[in-house]
mmCIF file of C-alpha atoms and ligand atoms in Angstrom:
data_model
loop_
_atom_site.group_PDB
_atom_site.id
_atom_site.type_symbol
_atom_site.label_atom_id
_atom_site.label_comp_id
_atom_site.label_asym_id
_atom_site.label_seq_id
_atom_site.Cartn_x
_atom_site.Cartn_y
_atom_site.Cartn_z
ATOM 1 C CA UNK G 1 105.983 -153.650 -95.575
ATOM 2 C CA UNK G 2 109.370 -151.978 -96.033
ATOM 3 C CA UNK G 3 110.216 -150.657 -99.497
ATOM 4 C CA UNK G 4 113.424 -149.593 -101.121
ATOM 5 C CA UNK G 5 112.089 -146.152 -102.002
ATOM 6 C CA UNK G 6 112.986 -144.897 -105.482
ATOM 7 C CA UNK G 7 112.808 -141.302 -106.744
ATOM 8 C CA UNK G 8 112.091 -141.392 -110.487
ATOM 9 C CA UNK G 9 110.298 -139.700 -113.356
ATOM 10 C CA UNK G 10 108.367 -142.689 -114.698
ATOM 11 C CA UNK G 11 104.652 -141.924 -114.702
ATOM 12 C CA UNK G 12 103.811 -145.513 -115.672
ATOM 13 C CA UNK G 13 105.788 -146.891 -112.748
ATOM 14 C CA UNK G 14 103.860 -144.584 -110.431
ATOM 15 C CA UNK G 15 100.587 -145.711 -112.028
ATOM 16 C CA UNK G 16 101.542 -149.353 -111.615
ATOM 17 C CA UNK G 17 102.127 -148.971 -107.865
ATOM 18 C CA UNK G 18 98.906 -146.992 -107.462
ATOM 19 C CA UNK G 19 96.930 -149.630 -109.375
ATOM 20 C CA UNK G 20 98.291 -152.155 -106.896
ATOM 21 C CA UNK G 21 96.885 -150.089 -103.977
ATOM 22 C CA UNK G 22 100.306 -148.797 -102.923
ATOM 23 C CA UNK G 23 101.261 -145.175 -102.252
ATOM 24 C CA UNK G 24 103.373 -142.808 -104.340
ATOM 25 C CA UNK G 25 104.875 -139.407 -103.511
ATOM 26 C CA UNK G 26 103.637 -136.937 -106.136
ATOM 27 C CA UNK G 27 104.679 -133.392 -107.001
ATOM 28 C CA UNK G 28 102.092 -130.635 -106.973
ATOM 29 C CA UNK G 29 102.496 -126.884 -107.340
ATOM 30 C CA UNK G 30 101.693 -126.374 -103.646
ATOM 31 C CA UNK G 31 103.547 -129.136 -101.788
ATOM 32 C CA UNK G 32 104.339 -132.803 -102.495
ATOM 33 C CA UNK G 33 101.491 -135.204 -101.773
ATOM 34 C CA UNK G 34 101.364 -138.759 -100.472
ATOM 35 C CA UNK G 35 98.986 -140.258 -103.002
ATOM 36 C CA UNK G 36 96.815 -143.357 -103.156
ATOM 37 C CA UNK G 37 93.663 -144.494 -104.967
ATOM 38 C CA UNK G 38 91.073 -142.190 -103.389
ATOM 39 C CA UNK G 39 88.153 -144.539 -103.977
ATOM 40 C CA UNK G 40 89.840 -147.563 -102.480
ATOM 41 C CA UNK G 41 89.646 -148.022 -98.706
ATOM 42 C CA UNK G 42 92.794 -150.158 -98.605
ATOM 43 C CA UNK G 43 94.947 -147.470 -100.238
ATOM 44 C CA UNK G 44 93.365 -144.706 -98.201
ATOM 45 C CA UNK G 45 94.066 -146.489 -94.903
ATOM 46 C CA UNK G 46 97.698 -146.892 -95.953
ATOM 47 C CA UNK G 47 97.927 -143.096 -96.248
ATOM 48 C CA UNK G 48 96.816 -142.624 -92.651
ATOM 49 C CA UNK G 49 99.267 -145.303 -91.492
ATOM 50 C CA UNK G 50 102.276 -143.966 -93.404
ATOM 51 C CA UNK G 51 101.696 -140.425 -92.146
ATOM 52 C CA UNK G 52 100.786 -141.439 -88.647
ATOM 53 C CA UNK G 53 97.701 -139.346 -89.193
ATOM 54 C CA UNK G 54 94.586 -139.650 -87.040
ATOM 55 C CA UNK G 55 91.515 -140.935 -88.868
ATOM 56 C CA UNK G 56 89.473 -137.861 -87.976
ATOM 57 C CA UNK G 57 91.583 -135.694 -90.328
ATOM 58 C CA UNK G 58 89.989 -135.870 -93.815
ATOM 59 C CA UNK G 59 91.878 -136.056 -97.132
ATOM 60 C CA UNK G 60 91.729 -134.039 -100.347
ATOM 61 C CA UNK G 61 90.871 -135.832 -103.618
ATOM 62 C CA UNK G 62 92.869 -134.752 -106.677
ATOM 63 C CA UNK G 63 91.378 -134.872 -110.185
ATOM 64 C CA UNK G 64 92.610 -134.292 -113.726
ATOM 65 C CA UNK G 65 89.865 -131.765 -114.476
ATOM 66 C CA UNK G 66 86.550 -130.371 -113.336
ATOM 67 C CA UNK G 67 84.503 -132.968 -115.262
ATOM 68 C CA UNK G 68 86.205 -135.867 -113.531
ATOM 69 C CA UNK G 69 84.848 -134.576 -110.195
ATOM 70 C CA UNK G 70 81.176 -134.900 -111.091
ATOM 71 C CA UNK G 71 80.683 -138.499 -109.957
ATOM 72 C CA UNK G 72 82.222 -137.720 -106.539
ATOM 73 C CA UNK G 73 79.944 -134.811 -105.585
ATOM 74 C CA UNK G 74 76.162 -134.412 -105.308
ATOM 75 C CA UNK G 75 76.153 -130.703 -106.042
ATOM 76 C CA UNK G 76 78.442 -128.124 -107.564
ATOM 77 C CA UNK G 77 77.029 -124.734 -106.442
ATOM 78 C CA UNK G 78 77.449 -121.973 -109.021
ATOM 79 C CA UNK G 79 79.787 -119.880 -106.863
ATOM 80 C CA UNK G 80 82.020 -122.922 -106.328
ATOM 81 C CA UNK G 81 81.986 -123.554 -110.053
ATOM 82 C CA UNK G 82 82.982 -119.962 -110.654
ATOM 83 C CA UNK G 83 86.073 -120.338 -108.436
ATOM 84 C CA UNK G 84 86.911 -123.677 -110.040
ATOM 85 C CA UNK G 85 86.722 -122.183 -113.532
ATOM 86 C CA UNK G 86 88.924 -119.265 -112.467
ATOM 87 C CA UNK G 87 91.589 -120.973 -110.395
ATOM 88 C CA UNK G 88 91.862 -124.595 -111.575
ATOM 89 C CA UNK G 89 94.262 -126.096 -112.235
ATOM 90 C CA UNK G 90 95.694 -124.330 -109.188
ATOM 91 C CA UNK G 91 96.145 -124.060 -105.422
ATOM 92 C CA UNK G 92 92.459 -124.106 -104.497
ATOM 93 C CA UNK G 93 90.485 -126.857 -102.729
ATOM 94 C CA UNK G 94 86.679 -126.858 -102.649
ATOM 95 C CA UNK G 95 84.596 -128.733 -100.108
ATOM 96 C CA UNK G 96 81.381 -129.953 -101.708
ATOM 97 C CA UNK G 97 78.639 -132.420 -100.715
ATOM 98 C CA UNK G 98 80.047 -135.909 -101.337
ATOM 99 C CA UNK G 99 78.495 -138.668 -103.400
ATOM 100 C CA UNK G 100 78.211 -142.285 -102.289
ATOM 101 C CA UNK G 101 81.273 -143.504 -104.164
ATOM 102 C CA UNK G 102 83.613 -141.505 -101.909
ATOM 103 C CA UNK G 103 84.631 -143.688 -98.943
ATOM 104 C CA UNK G 104 83.762 -142.257 -95.504
ATOM 105 C CA UNK G 105 87.392 -142.780 -94.558
ATOM 106 C CA UNK G 106 88.393 -140.044 -97.032
ATOM 107 C CA UNK G 107 86.072 -137.455 -95.492
ATOM 108 C CA UNK G 108 86.405 -138.628 -91.869
ATOM 109 C CA UNK G 109 82.672 -139.318 -91.888
ATOM 110 C CA UNK G 110 81.778 -135.791 -92.992
ATOM 111 C CA UNK G 111 79.170 -135.149 -95.676
ATOM 112 C CA UNK G 112 81.650 -132.917 -97.527
ATOM 113 C CA UNK G 113 84.512 -134.004 -99.726
ATOM 114 C CA UNK G 114 87.555 -131.828 -100.455
ATOM 115 C CA UNK G 115 88.418 -131.719 -104.172
ATOM 116 C CA UNK G 116 91.100 -130.041 -106.230
ATOM 117 C CA UNK G 117 92.737 -129.983 -109.678
ATOM 118 C CA UNK G 118 96.469 -129.442 -109.143
ATOM 119 C CA UNK G 119 98.579 -127.325 -111.484
ATOM 120 C CA UNK G 120 101.599 -129.494 -112.036
ATOM 121 C CA UNK G 121 102.222 -131.047 -115.467
ATOM 122 C CA UNK G 122 103.464 -134.341 -114.004
ATOM 123 C CA UNK G 123 100.619 -134.681 -111.507
ATOM 124 C CA UNK G 124 98.146 -133.960 -114.312
ATOM 125 C CA UNK G 125 99.779 -136.466 -116.664
ATOM 126 C CA UNK G 126 99.543 -139.117 -113.979
ATOM 127 C CA UNK G 127 95.908 -138.270 -113.159
ATOM 128 C CA UNK G 128 95.017 -138.516 -116.855
ATOM 129 C CA UNK G 129 96.166 -142.123 -116.868
ATOM 130 C CA UNK G 130 94.135 -143.135 -113.820
ATOM 131 C CA UNK G 131 90.463 -144.122 -113.716
ATOM 132 C CA UNK G 132 90.224 -142.869 -110.102
ATOM 133 C CA UNK G 133 91.097 -139.660 -108.205
ATOM 134 C CA UNK G 134 94.134 -139.525 -105.939
ATOM 135 C CA UNK G 135 93.678 -138.944 -102.237
ATOM 136 C CA UNK G 136 96.767 -136.991 -101.232
ATOM 137 C CA UNK G 137 97.632 -135.195 -98.040
ATOM 138 C CA UNK G 138 100.923 -133.352 -97.811
ATOM 139 C CA UNK G 139 103.664 -136.003 -97.723
ATOM 140 C CA UNK G 140 105.024 -135.195 -94.276
ATOM 141 C CA UNK G 141 104.650 -136.994 -90.971
ATOM 142 C CA UNK G 142 101.680 -135.636 -89.007
ATOM 143 C CA UNK G 143 102.320 -132.085 -87.724
ATOM 144 C CA UNK G 144 105.740 -131.645 -89.357
ATOM 145 C CA UNK G 145 106.548 -129.117 -92.100
ATOM 146 C CA UNK G 146 105.130 -129.996 -95.564
ATOM 147 C CA UNK G 147 107.586 -131.159 -98.268
ATOM 148 C CA UNK G 148 108.352 -128.936 -101.249
ATOM 149 C CA UNK G 149 110.758 -131.236 -103.109
ATOM 150 C CA UNK G 150 111.219 -134.977 -103.668
ATOM 151 C CA UNK G 151 114.161 -135.149 -101.259
ATOM 152 C CA UNK G 152 111.988 -133.851 -98.391
ATOM 153 C CA UNK G 153 109.563 -136.697 -99.057
ATOM 154 C CA UNK G 154 112.389 -139.207 -99.250
ATOM 155 C CA UNK G 155 113.980 -137.975 -96.019
ATOM 156 C CA UNK G 156 110.813 -138.696 -94.095
ATOM 157 C CA UNK G 157 108.918 -141.445 -95.844
ATOM 158 C CA UNK G 158 111.675 -143.680 -97.243
ATOM 159 C CA UNK G 159 110.921 -147.396 -96.743
ATOM 160 C CA UNK G 160 107.238 -146.551 -96.211
ATOM 161 C CA UNK G 161 106.465 -145.989 -99.909
ATOM 162 C CA UNK G 162 107.874 -147.609 -103.065
ATOM 163 C CA UNK G 163 108.094 -144.589 -105.364
ATOM 164 C CA UNK G 164 108.367 -140.795 -105.432
ATOM 165 C CA UNK G 165 107.659 -139.012 -108.717
ATOM 166 C CA UNK G 166 110.229 -136.296 -109.365
ATOM 167 C CA UNK G 167 108.692 -132.962 -110.276
ATOM 168 C CA UNK G 168 111.229 -130.370 -109.157
ATOM 169 C CA UNK G 169 110.619 -127.870 -106.371
ATOM 170 C CA UNK G 170 106.961 -126.944 -105.707
ATOM 171 C CA UNK G 171 106.446 -123.496 -107.218
ATOM 172 C CA UNK G 172 103.777 -122.182 -104.842
ATOM 173 C CA UNK G 173 105.334 -123.771 -101.765
ATOM 174 C CA UNK G 174 102.364 -123.544 -99.408
ATOM 175 C CA UNK G 175 99.199 -125.680 -99.327
ATOM 176 C CA UNK G 176 96.025 -124.882 -101.246
ATOM 177 C CA UNK G 177 93.416 -122.429 -100.018
ATOM 178 C CA UNK G 178 90.364 -124.385 -98.804
ATOM 179 C CA UNK G 179 86.855 -123.019 -99.391
ATOM 180 C CA UNK G 180 83.847 -124.911 -98.048
ATOM 181 C CA UNK G 181 80.456 -124.798 -99.750
ATOM 182 C CA UNK G 182 78.579 -126.946 -97.255
ATOM 183 C CA UNK G 183 76.813 -124.088 -95.473
ATOM 184 C CA UNK G 184 74.711 -121.184 -96.649
ATOM 185 C CA UNK G 185 77.715 -118.861 -96.979
ATOM 186 C CA UNK G 186 81.005 -120.101 -98.461
ATOM 187 C CA UNK G 187 83.803 -120.272 -95.904
ATOM 188 C CA UNK G 188 87.565 -120.108 -96.257
ATOM 189 C CA UNK G 189 88.815 -122.820 -93.885
ATOM 190 C CA UNK G 190 92.523 -122.640 -94.660
ATOM 191 C CA UNK G 191 94.638 -119.776 -96.011
ATOM 192 C CA UNK G 192 96.848 -120.941 -98.848
ATOM 193 C CA UNK G 193 98.205 -120.384 -102.332
ATOM 194 C CA UNK G 194 95.255 -118.245 -103.509
ATOM 195 C CA UNK G 195 95.035 -115.094 -101.362
ATOM 196 C CA UNK G 196 91.747 -114.372 -99.579
ATOM 197 C CA UNK G 197 91.475 -111.047 -101.423
ATOM 198 C CA UNK G 198 91.439 -112.911 -104.760
ATOM 199 C CA UNK G 199 88.549 -115.139 -103.648
ATOM 200 C CA UNK G 200 86.639 -112.165 -102.237
ATOM 201 C CA UNK G 201 86.864 -110.425 -105.586
ATOM 202 C CA UNK G 202 84.696 -113.113 -107.168
ATOM 203 C CA UNK G 203 82.551 -114.252 -104.240
ATOM 204 C CA UNK G 204 82.298 -111.263 -101.872
ATOM 205 C CA UNK G 205 79.958 -113.188 -99.561
ATOM 206 C CA UNK G 206 82.790 -115.536 -98.509
ATOM 207 C CA UNK G 207 83.537 -115.735 -94.761
ATOM 208 C CA UNK G 208 87.013 -116.366 -93.384
ATOM 209 C CA UNK G 209 86.666 -119.052 -90.746
ATOM 210 C CA UNK G 210 90.188 -120.054 -89.817
ATOM 211 C CA UNK G 211 90.194 -121.976 -86.578
ATOM 212 C CA UNK G 212 93.217 -121.604 -84.429
ATOM 213 C CA UNK G 213 92.157 -124.362 -82.135
ATOM 214 C CA UNK G 214 94.385 -124.930 -79.125
ATOM 215 C CA UNK G 215 93.211 -128.490 -78.536
ATOM 216 C CA UNK G 216 93.795 -131.705 -80.400
ATOM 217 C CA UNK G 217 90.168 -132.637 -80.975
ATOM 218 C CA UNK G 218 89.816 -130.099 -83.777
ATOM 219 C CA UNK G 219 90.626 -130.932 -87.405
ATOM 220 C CA UNK G 220 94.433 -131.158 -87.519
ATOM 221 C CA UNK G 221 94.792 -128.910 -90.555
ATOM 222 C CA UNK G 222 93.353 -126.305 -88.242
ATOM 223 C CA UNK G 223 95.312 -127.283 -85.141
ATOM 224 C CA UNK G 224 97.267 -124.561 -83.474
ATOM 225 C CA UNK G 225 100.475 -126.588 -83.350
ATOM 226 C CA UNK G 226 101.132 -127.671 -86.924
ATOM 227 C CA UNK G 227 103.596 -127.226 -89.784
ATOM 228 C CA UNK G 228 106.306 -127.110 -87.118
ATOM 229 C CA UNK G 229 110.017 -127.778 -87.440
ATOM 230 C CA UNK G 230 111.795 -129.361 -84.471
ATOM 231 C CA UNK G 231 113.519 -126.112 -83.501
ATOM 232 C CA UNK G 232 111.598 -123.577 -81.473
ATOM 233 C CA UNK G 233 110.269 -120.635 -83.508
ATOM 234 C CA UNK G 234 109.758 -117.400 -81.604
ATOM 235 C CA UNK G 235 108.261 -114.145 -82.929
ATOM 236 C CA UNK G 236 110.810 -111.331 -82.910
ATOM 237 C CA UNK G 237 108.229 -108.910 -81.511
ATOM 238 C CA UNK G 238 108.195 -110.941 -78.301
ATOM 239 C CA UNK G 239 111.954 -110.418 -77.755
ATOM 240 C CA UNK G 240 112.394 -108.586 -74.471
ATOM 241 C CA UNK G 241 116.164 -107.867 -74.189
ATOM 242 C CA UNK G 242 117.848 -104.606 -75.090
ATOM 243 C CA UNK G 243 119.913 -105.852 -77.995
ATOM 244 C CA UNK G 244 119.234 -108.951 -80.083
ATOM 245 C CA UNK G 245 122.050 -111.495 -79.543
ATOM 246 C CA UNK G 246 124.046 -111.818 -82.785
ATOM 247 C CA UNK G 247 124.524 -115.543 -82.396
ATOM 248 C CA UNK G 248 120.806 -116.369 -82.493
ATOM 249 C CA UNK G 249 119.461 -117.202 -85.966
ATOM 250 C CA UNK G 250 116.781 -114.929 -87.357
ATOM 251 C CA UNK G 251 114.246 -115.469 -90.135
ATOM 252 C CA UNK G 252 113.418 -112.275 -92.009
ATOM 253 C CA UNK G 253 111.208 -111.380 -94.946
ATOM 254 C CA UNK G 254 114.007 -109.643 -96.856
ATOM 255 C CA UNK G 255 117.546 -108.333 -96.659
ATOM 256 C CA UNK G 256 118.188 -104.857 -95.291
ATOM 257 C CA UNK G 257 121.233 -102.638 -94.771
ATOM 258 C CA UNK G 258 121.767 -103.266 -91.086
ATOM 259 C CA UNK G 259 122.290 -106.767 -89.810
ATOM 260 C CA UNK G 260 120.597 -107.795 -86.589
ATOM 261 C CA UNK G 261 121.982 -111.325 -86.350
ATOM 262 C CA UNK G 262 125.046 -113.084 -87.768
ATOM 263 C CA UNK G 263 122.708 -115.841 -88.925
ATOM 264 C CA UNK G 264 120.055 -114.092 -90.957
ATOM 265 C CA UNK G 265 117.794 -116.052 -93.281
ATOM 266 C CA UNK G 266 115.639 -114.250 -95.840
ATOM 267 C CA UNK G 267 112.488 -115.723 -97.329
ATOM 268 C CA UNK G 268 113.048 -113.395 -100.279
ATOM 269 C CA UNK G 269 116.146 -111.167 -100.535
ATOM 270 C CA UNK G 270 114.190 -108.543 -102.457
ATOM 271 C CA UNK G 271 110.973 -108.764 -100.506
ATOM 272 C CA UNK G 272 108.793 -110.606 -102.995
ATOM 273 C CA UNK G 273 105.877 -112.356 -101.254
ATOM 274 C CA UNK G 274 105.507 -115.042 -103.903
ATOM 275 C CA UNK G 275 109.150 -115.990 -103.577
ATOM 276 C CA UNK G 276 108.905 -115.842 -99.773
ATOM 277 C CA UNK G 277 105.983 -118.280 -99.877
ATOM 278 C CA UNK G 278 107.841 -120.753 -102.041
ATOM 279 C CA UNK G 279 110.904 -120.757 -99.793
ATOM 280 C CA UNK G 280 109.107 -120.895 -96.416
ATOM 281 C CA UNK G 281 108.979 -124.661 -95.776
ATOM 282 C CA UNK G 282 112.432 -125.473 -97.155
ATOM 283 C CA UNK G 283 113.903 -122.729 -94.954
ATOM 284 C CA UNK G 284 112.182 -124.133 -91.860
ATOM 285 C CA UNK G 285 113.677 -127.535 -92.725
ATOM 286 C CA UNK G 286 117.129 -125.959 -93.038
ATOM 287 C CA UNK G 287 116.908 -124.861 -89.420
ATOM 288 C CA UNK G 288 116.471 -128.456 -88.305
ATOM 289 C CA UNK G 289 119.310 -129.609 -90.571
ATOM 290 C CA UNK G 290 121.573 -126.969 -89.063
ATOM 291 C CA UNK G 291 120.602 -128.253 -85.626
ATOM 292 C CA UNK G 292 119.278 -124.879 -84.392
ATOM 293 C CA UNK G 293 117.375 -125.102 -81.132
ATOM 294 C CA UNK G 294 115.835 -121.651 -81.326
ATOM 295 C CA UNK G 295 115.111 -119.279 -84.203
ATOM 296 C CA UNK G 296 113.408 -115.884 -83.996
ATOM 297 C CA UNK G 297 111.283 -114.741 -86.920
ATOM 298 C CA UNK G 298 109.616 -111.561 -88.106
ATOM 299 C CA UNK G 299 105.996 -111.540 -89.278
ATOM 300 C CA UNK G 300 105.389 -111.002 -92.990
ATOM 301 C CA UNK G 301 103.288 -108.059 -94.262
ATOM 302 C CA UNK G 302 99.673 -108.907 -93.387
ATOM 303 C CA UNK G 303 98.365 -108.933 -96.951
ATOM 304 C CA UNK G 304 97.895 -111.397 -99.805
ATOM 305 C CA UNK G 305 100.187 -114.417 -99.489
ATOM 306 C CA UNK G 306 101.785 -112.776 -96.423
ATOM 307 C CA UNK G 307 98.641 -113.730 -94.480
ATOM 308 C CA UNK G 308 99.061 -117.396 -95.392
ATOM 309 C CA UNK G 309 102.759 -117.334 -94.420
ATOM 310 C CA UNK G 310 101.876 -115.682 -91.099
ATOM 311 C CA UNK G 311 99.253 -118.361 -90.499
ATOM 312 C CA UNK G 312 101.899 -121.100 -90.929
ATOM 313 C CA UNK G 313 104.456 -119.206 -88.826
ATOM 314 C CA UNK G 314 101.886 -118.711 -86.120
ATOM 315 C CA UNK G 315 101.008 -122.424 -86.013
ATOM 316 C CA UNK G 316 104.656 -123.474 -86.241
ATOM 317 C CA UNK G 317 105.515 -121.262 -83.277
ATOM 318 C CA UNK G 318 102.632 -122.316 -81.053
ATOM 319 C CA UNK G 319 103.779 -124.727 -78.406
ATOM 320 C CA UNK G 320 102.059 -128.088 -78.175
ATOM 321 C CA UNK G 321 99.968 -128.293 -75.030
HETATM 322 O O1 TXA B 1 97.927 -128.088 -101.358
HETATM 323 C C1 TXA B 1 97.323 -129.021 -100.818
HETATM 324 O O2 TXA B 1 96.130 -128.950 -100.513
HETATM 325 C C2 TXA B 1 98.133 -130.294 -100.550
HETATM 326 C C3 TXA B 1 98.510 -130.939 -101.876
HETATM 327 C C4 TXA B 1 99.193 -132.259 -101.721
HETATM 328 O O3 TXA B 1 97.378 -131.036 -102.670
HETATM 329 N N1 TXA B 1 97.389 -131.180 -99.718
HETATM 330 C C5 TXA B 1 97.160 -130.951 -98.393
HETATM 331 O O4 TXA B 1 96.505 -131.971 -97.737
HETATM 332 O O5 TXA B 1 97.540 -129.944 -97.820
HETATM 333 P P1 TXA B 1 96.478 -132.128 -96.153
HETATM 334 O O6 TXA B 1 95.805 -133.422 -95.924
HETATM 335 O O7 TXA B 1 97.832 -131.977 -95.623
HETATM 336 O O8 TXA B 1 95.545 -130.998 -95.653
HETATM 337 C C6 TXA B 1 94.202 -131.051 -96.021
HETATM 338 C C7 TXA B 1 93.313 -130.424 -94.988
HETATM 339 C C8 TXA B 1 92.982 -131.328 -93.804
HETATM 340 O O9 TXA B 1 93.900 -131.238 -92.757
HETATM 341 C C9 TXA B 1 91.617 -130.821 -93.377
HETATM 342 O O10 TXA B 1 91.777 -129.777 -92.462
HETATM 343 C C10 TXA B 1 91.046 -130.254 -94.667
HETATM 344 O O11 TXA B 1 92.059 -130.226 -95.617
HETATM 345 N N2 TXA B 1 89.971 -131.090 -95.201
HETATM 346 C C11 TXA B 1 90.063 -132.137 -96.056
HETATM 347 N N3 TXA B 1 88.866 -132.679 -96.303
HETATM 348 C C12 TXA B 1 87.994 -131.963 -95.582
HETATM 349 C C13 TXA B 1 86.599 -132.055 -95.386
HETATM 350 N N4 TXA B 1 85.876 -132.978 -96.010
HETATM 351 N N5 TXA B 1 86.028 -131.154 -94.568
HETATM 352 C C14 TXA B 1 86.763 -130.210 -93.927
HETATM 353 N N6 TXA B 1 88.095 -130.081 -94.066
HETATM 354 C C15 TXA B 1 88.692 -130.943 -94.870
HETATM 355 MG MG1 MG B 2 99.248 -131.297 -94.357
#
């Protein structure tokens, strides 16, 4: 079905579409999501279709608060609860043993379900009005850069969905950190808006298990080639020539006195990692808008949110094989 996609701020309009098993673009603090009724197989399959996403890539369920999650999980281990109490609402996703009411389609047949309470007033207001959680992957076509404003969602999903809820630019700008509690030791499966160091402070036993899988049979969130703009991204440290050509665009962490390229882009002029994180995806989209074929980039400092940015840059610059 083709829709005339509308961007609006009407929570009840969004609810109405969702109640009718249709999809709505929703703002969250991390990135915009493509949301549908997470307990309804019809809505959930529409998400996979609209995104062109393979069915083996599971979805995150979004809830209004920690209590609303209880019917969807069999267990809530104490260390998971500790993180939830500390960081929710916020950019953290927990993988917990699923209950029967969660459709297998949501978890791609896995025994674990990914759950999160987002920190965006509009997303929370919407969730409060719904008797079901929202399944919501990032609202981008499979493998492309995640959207951080309503226009990004519109540019790519117009006609596929009826409504996009306006919520301004996503403040965090990178997806949630995913921690799995399915095994003996908790595992960080995806770097994101909560730095690893922050999680380690509260659960020191956590293991970082970020797959950088080169093949397409792995979970796509962990695929090597992911989050990629159309232009080719190349690490500056792999540049072999004597002098960097001024006409090639360059993505830098911050501004400095000497200019290397005539087309320098800064993730944060003053070198603030939080700001750099929030501008990453929109900057990558700008490169495609400008029609650049090739952009060199420098790695961010390998600490805190810099690690999550480097993870995305690394995946975005890995060639598809
Ligand atoms: O910040 C976010 O998490 C955003 C916003 C919209 O909430 N959502 C998001 O969803 O990034 P998505 O679908 O683009 O990425 C979720 C990733 C999947 O690719 C998968 O790797 C992992 O989460 N995931 C989801 N459910 C899982 C499960 N049951 N077991 C293992 N990994 C899971
Ligand atoms: Mg995604």
